[in-house]
Every structure is written in C-alpha cells, then in structure tokens.
JSON list of C-alpha atoms in Angstrom, two decimals:
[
{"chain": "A", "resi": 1, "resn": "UNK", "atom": "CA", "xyz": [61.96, -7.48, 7.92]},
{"chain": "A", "resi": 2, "resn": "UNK", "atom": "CA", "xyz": [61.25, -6.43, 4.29]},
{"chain": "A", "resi": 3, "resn": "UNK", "atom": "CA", "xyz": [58.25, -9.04, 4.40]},
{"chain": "A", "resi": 4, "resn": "UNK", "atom": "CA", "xyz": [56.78, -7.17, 7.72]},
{"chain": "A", "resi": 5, "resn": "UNK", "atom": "CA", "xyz": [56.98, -4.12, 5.24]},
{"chain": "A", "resi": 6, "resn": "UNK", "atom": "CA", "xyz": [55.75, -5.34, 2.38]},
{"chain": "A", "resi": 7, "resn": "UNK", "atom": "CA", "xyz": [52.51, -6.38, 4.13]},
{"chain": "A", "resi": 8, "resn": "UNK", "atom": "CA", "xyz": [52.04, -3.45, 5.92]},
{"chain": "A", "resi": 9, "resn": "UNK", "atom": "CA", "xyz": [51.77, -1.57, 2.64]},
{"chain": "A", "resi": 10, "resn": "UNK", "atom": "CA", "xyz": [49.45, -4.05, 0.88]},
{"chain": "A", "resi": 11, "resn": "UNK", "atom": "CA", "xyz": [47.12, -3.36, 4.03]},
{"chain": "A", "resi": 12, "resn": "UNK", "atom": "CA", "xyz": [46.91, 0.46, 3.63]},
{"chain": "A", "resi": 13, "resn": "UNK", "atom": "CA", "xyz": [46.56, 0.11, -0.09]},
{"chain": "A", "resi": 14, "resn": "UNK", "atom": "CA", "xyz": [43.31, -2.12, 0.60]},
{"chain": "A", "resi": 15, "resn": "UNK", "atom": "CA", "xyz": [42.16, 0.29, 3.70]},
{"chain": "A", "resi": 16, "resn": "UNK", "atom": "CA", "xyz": [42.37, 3.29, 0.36]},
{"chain": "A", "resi": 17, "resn": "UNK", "atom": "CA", "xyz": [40.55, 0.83, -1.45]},
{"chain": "A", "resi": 18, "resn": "UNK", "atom": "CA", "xyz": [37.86, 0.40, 0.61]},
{"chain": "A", "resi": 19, "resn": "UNK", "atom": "CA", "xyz": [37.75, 3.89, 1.24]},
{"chain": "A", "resi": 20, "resn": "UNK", "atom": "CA", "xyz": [37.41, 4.89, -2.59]},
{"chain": "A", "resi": 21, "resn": "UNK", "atom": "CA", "xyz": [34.37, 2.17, -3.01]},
{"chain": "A", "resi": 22, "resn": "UNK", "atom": "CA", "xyz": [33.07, 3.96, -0.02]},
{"chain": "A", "resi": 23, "resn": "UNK", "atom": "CA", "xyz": [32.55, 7.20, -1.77]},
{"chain": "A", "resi": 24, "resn": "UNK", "atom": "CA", "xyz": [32.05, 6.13, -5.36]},
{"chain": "A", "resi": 25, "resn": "UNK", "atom": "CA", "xyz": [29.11, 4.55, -3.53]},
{"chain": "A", "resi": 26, "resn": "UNK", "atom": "CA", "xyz": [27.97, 7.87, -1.11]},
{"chain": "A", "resi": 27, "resn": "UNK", "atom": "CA", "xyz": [28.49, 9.95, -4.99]},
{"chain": "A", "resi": 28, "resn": "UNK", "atom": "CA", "xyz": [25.94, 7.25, -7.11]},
{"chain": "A", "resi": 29, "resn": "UNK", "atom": "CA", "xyz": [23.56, 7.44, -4.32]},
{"chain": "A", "resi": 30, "resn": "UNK", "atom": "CA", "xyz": [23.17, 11.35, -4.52]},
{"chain": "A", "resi": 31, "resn": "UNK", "atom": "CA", "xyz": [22.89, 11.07, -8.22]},
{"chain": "A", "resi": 32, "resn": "UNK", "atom": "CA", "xyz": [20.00, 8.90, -7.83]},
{"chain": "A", "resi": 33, "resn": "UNK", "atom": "CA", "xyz": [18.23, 11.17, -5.40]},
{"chain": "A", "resi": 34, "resn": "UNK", "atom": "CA", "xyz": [18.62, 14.13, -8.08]},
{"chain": "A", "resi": 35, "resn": "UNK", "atom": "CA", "xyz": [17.52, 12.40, -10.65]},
{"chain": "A", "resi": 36, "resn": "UNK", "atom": "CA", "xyz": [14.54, 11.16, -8.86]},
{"chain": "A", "resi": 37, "resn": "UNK", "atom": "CA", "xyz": [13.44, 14.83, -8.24]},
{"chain": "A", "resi": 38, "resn": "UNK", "atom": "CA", "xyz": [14.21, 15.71, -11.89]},
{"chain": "A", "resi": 39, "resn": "UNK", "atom": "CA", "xyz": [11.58, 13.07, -12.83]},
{"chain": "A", "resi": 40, "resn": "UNK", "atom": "CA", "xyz": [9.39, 14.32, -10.75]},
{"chain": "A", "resi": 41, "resn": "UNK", "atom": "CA", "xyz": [8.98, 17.84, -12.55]},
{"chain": "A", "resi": 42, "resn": "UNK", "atom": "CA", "xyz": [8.96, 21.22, -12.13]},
{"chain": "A", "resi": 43, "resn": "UNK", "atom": "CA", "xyz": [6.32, 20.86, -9.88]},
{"chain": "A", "resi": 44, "resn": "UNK", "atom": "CA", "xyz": [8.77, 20.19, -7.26]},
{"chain": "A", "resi": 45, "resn": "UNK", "atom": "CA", "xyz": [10.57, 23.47, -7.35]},
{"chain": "A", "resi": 46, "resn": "UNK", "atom": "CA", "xyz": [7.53, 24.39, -5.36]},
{"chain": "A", "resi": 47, "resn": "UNK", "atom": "CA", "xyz": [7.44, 21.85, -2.88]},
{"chain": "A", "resi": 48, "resn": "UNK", "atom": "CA", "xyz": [9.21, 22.56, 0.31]},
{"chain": "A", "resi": 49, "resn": "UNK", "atom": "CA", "xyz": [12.60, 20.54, 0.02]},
{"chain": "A", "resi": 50, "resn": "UNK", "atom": "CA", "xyz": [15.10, 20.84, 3.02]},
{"chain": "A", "resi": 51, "resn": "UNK", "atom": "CA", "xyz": [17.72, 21.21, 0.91]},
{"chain": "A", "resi": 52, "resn": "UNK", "atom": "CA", "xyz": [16.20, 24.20, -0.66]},
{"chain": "A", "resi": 53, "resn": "UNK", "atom": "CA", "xyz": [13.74, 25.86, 1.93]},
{"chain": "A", "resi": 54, "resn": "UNK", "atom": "CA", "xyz": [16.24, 25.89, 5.18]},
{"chain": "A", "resi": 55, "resn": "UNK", "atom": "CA", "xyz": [18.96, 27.99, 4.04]},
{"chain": "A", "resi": 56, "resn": "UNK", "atom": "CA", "xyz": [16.31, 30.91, 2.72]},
{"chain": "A", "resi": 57, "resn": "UNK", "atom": "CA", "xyz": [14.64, 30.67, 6.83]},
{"chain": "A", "resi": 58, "resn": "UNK", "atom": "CA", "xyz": [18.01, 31.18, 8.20]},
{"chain": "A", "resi": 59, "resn": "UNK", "atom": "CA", "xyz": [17.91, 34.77, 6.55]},
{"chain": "A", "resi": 60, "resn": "UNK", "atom": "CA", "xyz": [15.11, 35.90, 8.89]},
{"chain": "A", "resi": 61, "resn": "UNK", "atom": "CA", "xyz": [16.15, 34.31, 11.93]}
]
C-alpha cells in the first residue's frame, strides 16, 4: 500500500512541474512581446495597439 502512495505523489509533483514550466514559458513569451515594442520606439505609443486602444472605446460605448 505505501508503494501505491508513494507513486501517486511523485505523479502530482510532476503534473506541478509541468504546470510551473507551463507558465515560466506563457511569462518569457510576454516579455519578449514588450520588449519588441520597446525597440520599436516611441513611435508606437501612437499606433493603435489592442492592448491600449480597446479599453479607451469602451468609455463611449
């Protein structure tokens, strides 16, 4: 019985592993993206972004 146990627990403690690579992953990704737009300059400030345009249109609808 301990033996059942014992590999139950090493197979959640892989599934959290998995999950943390996951993320660490989904979190380098979106630093890429903003540095990519800090490269390209101020000149994007102007430049209609979704990120940045949508939520100032939801004020008038």
């Amino acid at each position: 019985m301990e033996e059942e146990e014992e590999e139950e627990e090493e197979e959640e403690e892989e599934e959290e592993e998995e999950e943390e690579e996951e993320e660490e992953e989904e979190e380098e990704e979106e630093e890429e993206e903003e540095e990519e737009e800090e490269e390209e300059g101020s000149i994007s400030l102007f430049l209609p972004s979704s990120r940045r345009v949508a939520p100032f249109f939801d004020l008038f609808s």
